């Protein structure tokens, strides 16, 4: 067992013991019989109101209902009549003035209402049910709230077709429904299949509601019939959200607990981590040796955004200023692991640190410590530089989406590792975790094939890194030689080119709470297969890319479920009409099964190894799959500083109008002006378009004037503007470019069918 494993296991044992102590202290213990005894809230004995807050008594027990917004409220129960809140102001954010409320008594119940929802409080015994303003029911308790010395439980009726999602990062699960399953929320230090690192005490239902349990205590959700949701504490405290969709519910939850942060652009590039000072597994090294590894990325033409240069237990660092300068010269940022705490973070940031990786030690004896560590590291970067906070953490909690990437921990590279990770990260999006990930091919073990297959699909996650020094050989993407290096380069370069697409979704996450990587069930809630095992081993990146990783040692991928719509194979141009299941898909080692939905307008930065390769004259290239009317809004800012929070950003929308069904027809692309401003904004640039038409247009015009037609790739590459039909590329594409144009002016490119 390695030093890292021994330390991790020791910390796990200690933390588990401490959590047990905390759980035991959650309520007064009055003897062994009392611990096991369960009580249920009784009849209502008192009712009072003060604006948006309503108070009910049921004997000794006190209940408080506080409306937060027109469609959300907080429900608390104190068995002994005394309300407590261990989370304080740690997790929930200020929400502004409460909504207008009203109440009335209707015989067997009180009705507490806003314009959007009504909470019914039945009197005998006290039970709650939530309804929309139109009377439709969202949820109802089948029995009153129950408690014993160390647990409180809510019991809800389960709908006939009701599906459940959430609970944070649930390894091997989450992107399909939890219906019929029991889900644990809490630290268990199981970072493999079945574990639940980075748990979140929040779940949502397809019936149109979500529940956040406002606590640091471990939770258990049993989505049986009835549903039971319990927390290991002698108090009940939950927020409820009534939404029009799952996205709306996630948005309400993250409005309460904090929107996901916007990573810097380098945070969306691959990272590399290792110990360089006195590495036990690699022999004597110095921190400056990290630059030799950085040179390996450059020499092999492989992207790299940042390096963590002290990633090992007992690994220190030296010469930070020189290391930082060397990495900067190579277009990379410097990161450090915070194993020993945050006391020196300020001076490290001033020396150039821009990434802080937290350790399991930050979990300590509960979740407050973990959340505080994330917030403090994030704030430490921002207090000592003009950069954005950027942290990585295992074993976090609600609110951590505000300050970092949630990382799934130490694992062993294998086919099984790939398999169970696929549903994990898209599933975490259902709990407002926008940036979740695992190391390429794990920390331990691994092989050339599993490395390639794992990197392929993780190129479609926002954040990813390699971790070196723990396996028999290092994990950089060139270590296995050819053909593996070339395949890895292909996917890392594709990840780089898709940065504007991913960054636009990251910016969207800061506004909506919905992350870039998504289960099919989130985008196709009316498709029962989308929430079933038929879609378990695939996910969406944004709305348009469907990724179906190969997770076995095979060149054939079966069981790829494509939901409603027209889907184009990214590599061949072959189209499929969904819903359908694709079997026998040919996927040699260099091919990730990847599909694009019709209507996609994908902004790209072609030909770069780093986002710093972009110049004032670099083009934005749009990859367009026309069908019907569709649009995409590109988001831009300086990519590094916090100026965007004060409005320093710009947006540009591409709207495409095409026939509603497959077949030839006119296609019109309308690109709006780039509106807004930020430091470094391009005032003029070329615009490139790749339009998947399958047939050659008769003519093309730019703002109403003829655009020159070119007859070869060589002629097209040499021209400043023009168009060319490439019949051999993915079933036939039109390539067009405009030359350099002011970004404050829009343009219209029209392709006229023959």
mmCIF file of N, CA, C and O in Angstrom, residues 432-478:
data_model
loop_
_atom_site.group_PDB
_atom_site.id
_atom_site.type_symbol
_atom_site.label_atom_id
_atom_site.label_comp_id
_atom_site.label_asym_id
_atom_site.label_seq_id
_atom_site.Cartn_x
_atom_site.Cartn_y
_atom_site.Cartn_z
ATOM 1 N N UNK A 432 -26.640 20.605 -9.657
ATOM 2 C CA UNK A 432 -26.008 21.907 -9.754
ATOM 3 C C UNK A 432 -24.499 21.876 -9.748
ATOM 4 O O UNK A 432 -23.863 22.928 -9.654
ATOM 5 N N UNK A 433 -23.891 20.680 -9.842
ATOM 6 C CA UNK A 433 -22.434 20.570 -9.927
ATOM 7 C C UNK A 433 -22.055 20.648 -11.407
ATOM 8 O O UNK A 433 -22.246 19.695 -12.162
ATOM 9 N N UNK A 434 -21.509 21.781 -11.810
ATOM 10 C CA UNK A 434 -21.270 22.018 -13.236
ATOM 11 C C UNK A 434 -19.931 21.480 -13.716
ATOM 12 O O UNK A 434 -19.732 21.308 -14.918
ATOM 13 N N UNK A 435 -18.990 21.218 -12.785
ATOM 14 C CA UNK A 435 -17.634 20.827 -13.185
ATOM 15 C C UNK A 435 -17.204 19.637 -12.338
ATOM 16 O O UNK A 435 -16.674 19.790 -11.239
ATOM 17 N N UNK A 436 -17.466 18.440 -12.844
ATOM 18 C CA UNK A 436 -17.092 17.215 -12.149
ATOM 19 C C UNK A 436 -16.251 16.364 -13.081
ATOM 20 O O UNK A 436 -16.460 16.353 -14.296
ATOM 21 N N UNK A 437 -15.309 15.609 -12.511
ATOM 22 C CA UNK A 437 -14.361 14.922 -13.381
ATOM 23 C C UNK A 437 -13.574 13.876 -12.612
ATOM 24 O O UNK A 437 -13.628 13.807 -11.374
ATOM 25 N N UNK A 438 -12.829 13.069 -13.341
ATOM 26 C CA UNK A 438 -11.872 12.118 -12.783
ATOM 27 C C UNK A 438 -10.610 12.132 -13.628
ATOM 28 O O UNK A 438 -10.602 12.590 -14.774
ATOM 29 N N UNK A 439 -9.522 11.611 -13.085
ATOM 30 C CA UNK A 439 -8.235 11.644 -13.778
ATOM 31 C C UNK A 439 -8.241 10.746 -15.015
ATOM 32 O O UNK A 439 -8.880 9.692 -15.029
ATOM 33 N N UNK A 440 -7.503 11.157 -16.033
ATOM 34 C CA UNK A 440 -7.390 10.351 -17.238
ATOM 35 C C UNK A 440 -6.702 9.024 -16.895
ATOM 36 O O UNK A 440 -5.570 9.007 -16.411
ATOM 37 N N UNK A 441 -7.414 7.926 -17.113
ATOM 38 C CA UNK A 441 -6.921 6.564 -16.855
ATOM 39 C C UNK A 441 -6.545 6.361 -15.388
ATOM 40 O O UNK A 441 -5.706 5.516 -15.065
ATOM 41 N N UNK A 442 -7.175 7.119 -14.493
ATOM 42 C CA UNK A 442 -6.949 6.940 -13.071
ATOM 43 C C UNK A 442 -5.579 7.413 -12.622
ATOM 44 O O UNK A 442 -4.809 8.015 -13.368
ATOM 45 N N UNK A 443 -5.311 7.134 -11.344
ATOM 46 C CA UNK A 443 -4.005 7.440 -10.758
ATOM 47 C C UNK A 443 -3.121 6.200 -10.794
ATOM 48 O O UNK A 443 -1.943 6.261 -11.132
ATOM 49 N N UNK A 444 -3.709 5.080 -10.443
ATOM 50 C CA UNK A 444 -2.990 3.804 -10.427
ATOM 51 C C UNK A 444 -3.335 3.019 -11.692
ATOM 52 O O UNK A 444 -4.280 3.340 -12.405
ATOM 53 N N UNK A 445 -2.586 1.972 -11.966
ATOM 54 C CA UNK A 445 -2.902 1.050 -13.051
ATOM 55 C C UNK A 445 -2.904 1.718 -14.404
ATOM 56 O O UNK A 445 -2.119 2.620 -14.695
ATOM 57 N N UNK A 446 -3.828 1.262 -15.268
ATOM 58 C CA UNK A 446 -3.954 1.833 -16.591
ATOM 59 C C UNK A 446 -3.215 1.044 -17.653
ATOM 60 O O UNK A 446 -2.452 0.109 -17.371
ATOM 61 N N UNK A 447 -3.470 1.413 -18.912
ATOM 62 C CA UNK A 447 -2.857 0.747 -20.060
ATOM 63 C C UNK A 447 -2.947 1.682 -21.253
ATOM 64 O O UNK A 447 -3.707 2.664 -21.227
ATOM 65 N N UNK A 448 -2.206 1.406 -22.322
ATOM 66 C CA UNK A 448 -2.300 2.290 -23.498
ATOM 67 C C UNK A 448 -3.723 2.426 -24.038
ATOM 68 O O UNK A 448 -4.178 3.531 -24.341
ATOM 69 N N UNK A 449 -4.445 1.315 -24.142
ATOM 70 C CA UNK A 449 -5.797 1.369 -24.705
ATOM 71 C C UNK A 449 -6.773 2.077 -23.776
ATOM 72 O O UNK A 449 -7.590 2.895 -24.219
ATOM 73 N N UNK A 450 -6.732 1.744 -22.486
ATOM 74 C CA UNK A 450 -7.686 2.392 -21.583
ATOM 75 C C UNK A 450 -7.395 3.876 -21.461
ATOM 76 O O UNK A 450 -8.305 4.688 -21.289
ATOM 77 N N UNK A 451 -6.118 4.262 -21.560
ATOM 78 C CA UNK A 451 -5.777 5.688 -21.525
ATOM 79 C C UNK A 451 -6.437 6.412 -22.688
ATOM 80 O O UNK A 451 -7.084 7.458 -22.511
ATOM 81 N N UNK A 452 -6.277 5.875 -23.903
ATOM 82 C CA UNK A 452 -6.853 6.511 -25.087
ATOM 83 C C UNK A 452 -8.369 6.596 -24.972
ATOM 84 O O UNK A 452 -8.978 7.659 -25.205
ATOM 85 N N UNK A 453 -9.002 5.483 -24.613
ATOM 86 C CA UNK A 453 -10.459 5.474 -24.550
ATOM 87 C C UNK A 453 -10.985 6.424 -23.470
ATOM 88 O O UNK A 453 -12.021 7.057 -23.639
ATOM 89 N N UNK A 454 -10.266 6.530 -22.362
ATOM 90 C CA UNK A 454 -10.711 7.410 -21.291
ATOM 91 C C UNK A 454 -10.532 8.875 -21.672
ATOM 92 O O UNK A 454 -11.410 9.708 -21.437
ATOM 93 N N UNK A 455 -9.404 9.195 -22.274
ATOM 94 C CA UNK A 455 -9.160 10.581 -22.666
ATOM 95 C C UNK A 455 -10.155 11.033 -23.739
ATOM 96 O O UNK A 455 -10.594 12.188 -23.726
ATOM 97 N N UNK A 456 -10.525 10.138 -24.652
ATOM 98 C CA UNK A 456 -11.431 10.504 -25.739
ATOM 99 C C UNK A 456 -12.699 11.165 -25.211
ATOM 100 O O UNK A 456 -13.078 12.253 -25.639
ATOM 101 N N UNK A 457 -13.367 10.478 -24.297
ATOM 102 C CA UNK A 457 -14.651 11.015 -23.858
ATOM 103 C C UNK A 457 -14.485 12.122 -22.830
ATOM 104 O O UNK A 457 -15.315 13.045 -22.763
ATOM 105 N N UNK A 458 -13.393 12.067 -22.060
ATOM 106 C CA UNK A 458 -13.187 13.142 -21.082
ATOM 107 C C UNK A 458 -12.790 14.455 -21.752
ATOM 108 O O UNK A 458 -12.850 15.514 -21.119
ATOM 109 N N UNK A 459 -12.414 14.403 -23.027
ATOM 110 C CA UNK A 459 -12.221 15.644 -23.775
ATOM 111 C C UNK A 459 -13.518 16.422 -23.902
ATOM 112 O O UNK A 459 -13.503 17.610 -24.220
ATOM 113 N N UNK A 460 -14.647 15.773 -23.647
ATOM 114 C CA UNK A 460 -15.951 16.426 -23.713
ATOM 115 C C UNK A 460 -16.497 16.782 -22.335
ATOM 116 O O UNK A 460 -17.660 17.171 -22.218
ATOM 117 N N UNK A 461 -15.666 16.646 -21.286
ATOM 118 C CA UNK A 461 -15.967 17.229 -19.987
ATOM 119 C C UNK A 461 -15.327 18.608 -19.930
ATOM 120 O O UNK A 461 -14.290 18.845 -20.539
ATOM 121 N N UNK A 462 -15.887 19.532 -19.174
ATOM 122 C CA UNK A 462 -15.253 20.850 -19.092
ATOM 123 C C UNK A 462 -13.848 20.795 -18.504
ATOM 124 O O UNK A 462 -12.929 21.437 -19.009
ATOM 125 N N UNK A 463 -13.664 20.049 -17.402
ATOM 126 C CA UNK A 463 -12.389 20.030 -16.694
ATOM 127 C C UNK A 463 -11.855 18.605 -16.624
ATOM 128 O O UNK A 463 -12.610 17.655 -16.399
ATOM 129 N N UNK A 464 -10.540 18.461 -16.799
ATOM 130 C CA UNK A 464 -9.921 17.136 -16.733
ATOM 131 C C UNK A 464 -8.428 17.311 -16.483
ATOM 132 O O UNK A 464 -7.846 18.350 -16.834
ATOM 133 N N UNK A 465 -7.812 16.304 -15.843
ATOM 134 C CA UNK A 465 -6.363 16.350 -15.651
ATOM 135 C C UNK A 465 -5.796 14.942 -15.645
ATOM 136 O O UNK A 465 -6.510 13.955 -15.460
ATOM 137 N N UNK A 466 -4.491 14.868 -15.853
ATOM 138 C CA UNK A 466 -3.757 13.639 -15.642
ATOM 139 C C UNK A 466 -3.046 13.751 -14.298
ATOM 140 O O UNK A 466 -2.649 14.843 -13.887
ATOM 141 N N UNK A 467 -2.904 12.630 -13.606
ATOM 142 C CA UNK A 467 -2.183 12.623 -12.342
ATOM 143 C C UNK A 467 -1.071 11.586 -12.441
ATOM 144 O O UNK A 467 -1.313 10.408 -12.697
ATOM 145 N N UNK A 468 0.148 12.045 -12.222
ATOM 146 C CA UNK A 468 1.321 11.210 -12.450
ATOM 147 C C UNK A 468 1.981 10.822 -11.131
ATOM 148 O O UNK A 468 1.672 11.352 -10.073
ATOM 149 N N UNK A 469 2.916 9.912 -11.229
ATOM 150 C CA UNK A 469 3.750 9.600 -10.085
ATOM 151 C C UNK A 469 3.257 8.493 -9.193
ATOM 152 O O UNK A 469 3.963 8.056 -8.278
ATOM 153 N N UNK A 470 2.038 7.994 -9.418
ATOM 154 C CA UNK A 470 1.508 6.937 -8.556
ATOM 155 C C UNK A 470 1.408 5.596 -9.276
ATOM 156 O O UNK A 470 1.438 4.545 -8.646
ATOM 157 N N UNK A 471 1.289 5.628 -10.592
ATOM 158 C CA UNK A 471 1.276 4.401 -11.385
ATOM 159 C C UNK A 471 2.717 4.005 -11.721
ATOM 160 O O UNK A 471 3.647 4.787 -11.532
ATOM 161 N N UNK A 472 2.927 2.797 -12.237
ATOM 162 C CA UNK A 472 4.291 2.371 -12.584
ATOM 163 C C UNK A 472 4.978 3.296 -13.584
ATOM 164 O O UNK A 472 6.196 3.435 -13.582
ATOM 165 N N UNK A 473 4.194 3.925 -14.472
ATOM 166 C CA UNK A 473 4.770 4.889 -15.417
ATOM 167 C C UNK A 473 3.908 6.139 -15.417
ATOM 168 O O UNK A 473 2.744 6.110 -15.027
ATOM 169 N N UNK A 474 4.490 7.244 -15.854
ATOM 170 C CA UNK A 474 3.781 8.518 -15.831
ATOM 171 C C UNK A 474 2.594 8.500 -16.786
ATOM 172 O O UNK A 474 2.500 7.657 -17.693
ATOM 173 N N UNK A 475 1.709 9.482 -16.597
ATOM 174 C CA UNK A 475 0.419 9.463 -17.284
ATOM 175 C C UNK A 475 0.264 10.560 -18.338
ATOM 176 O O UNK A 475 -0.847 10.809 -18.793
ATOM 177 N N UNK A 476 1.352 11.214 -18.726
ATOM 178 C CA UNK A 476 1.203 12.211 -19.784
ATOM 179 C C UNK A 476 0.770 11.531 -21.093
ATOM 180 O O UNK A 476 1.077 10.364 -21.329
ATOM 181 N N UNK A 477 0.071 12.276 -21.962
ATOM 182 C CA UNK A 477 -0.560 11.636 -23.126
ATOM 183 C C UNK A 477 0.383 11.172 -24.221
ATOM 184 O O UNK A 477 -0.087 10.606 -25.219
ATOM 185 N N UNK A 478 1.704 11.360 -24.070
ATOM 186 C CA UNK A 478 2.636 10.833 -25.082
ATOM 187 C C UNK A 478 3.425 9.629 -24.583
ATOM 188 O O UNK A 478 4.222 9.051 -25.313
#
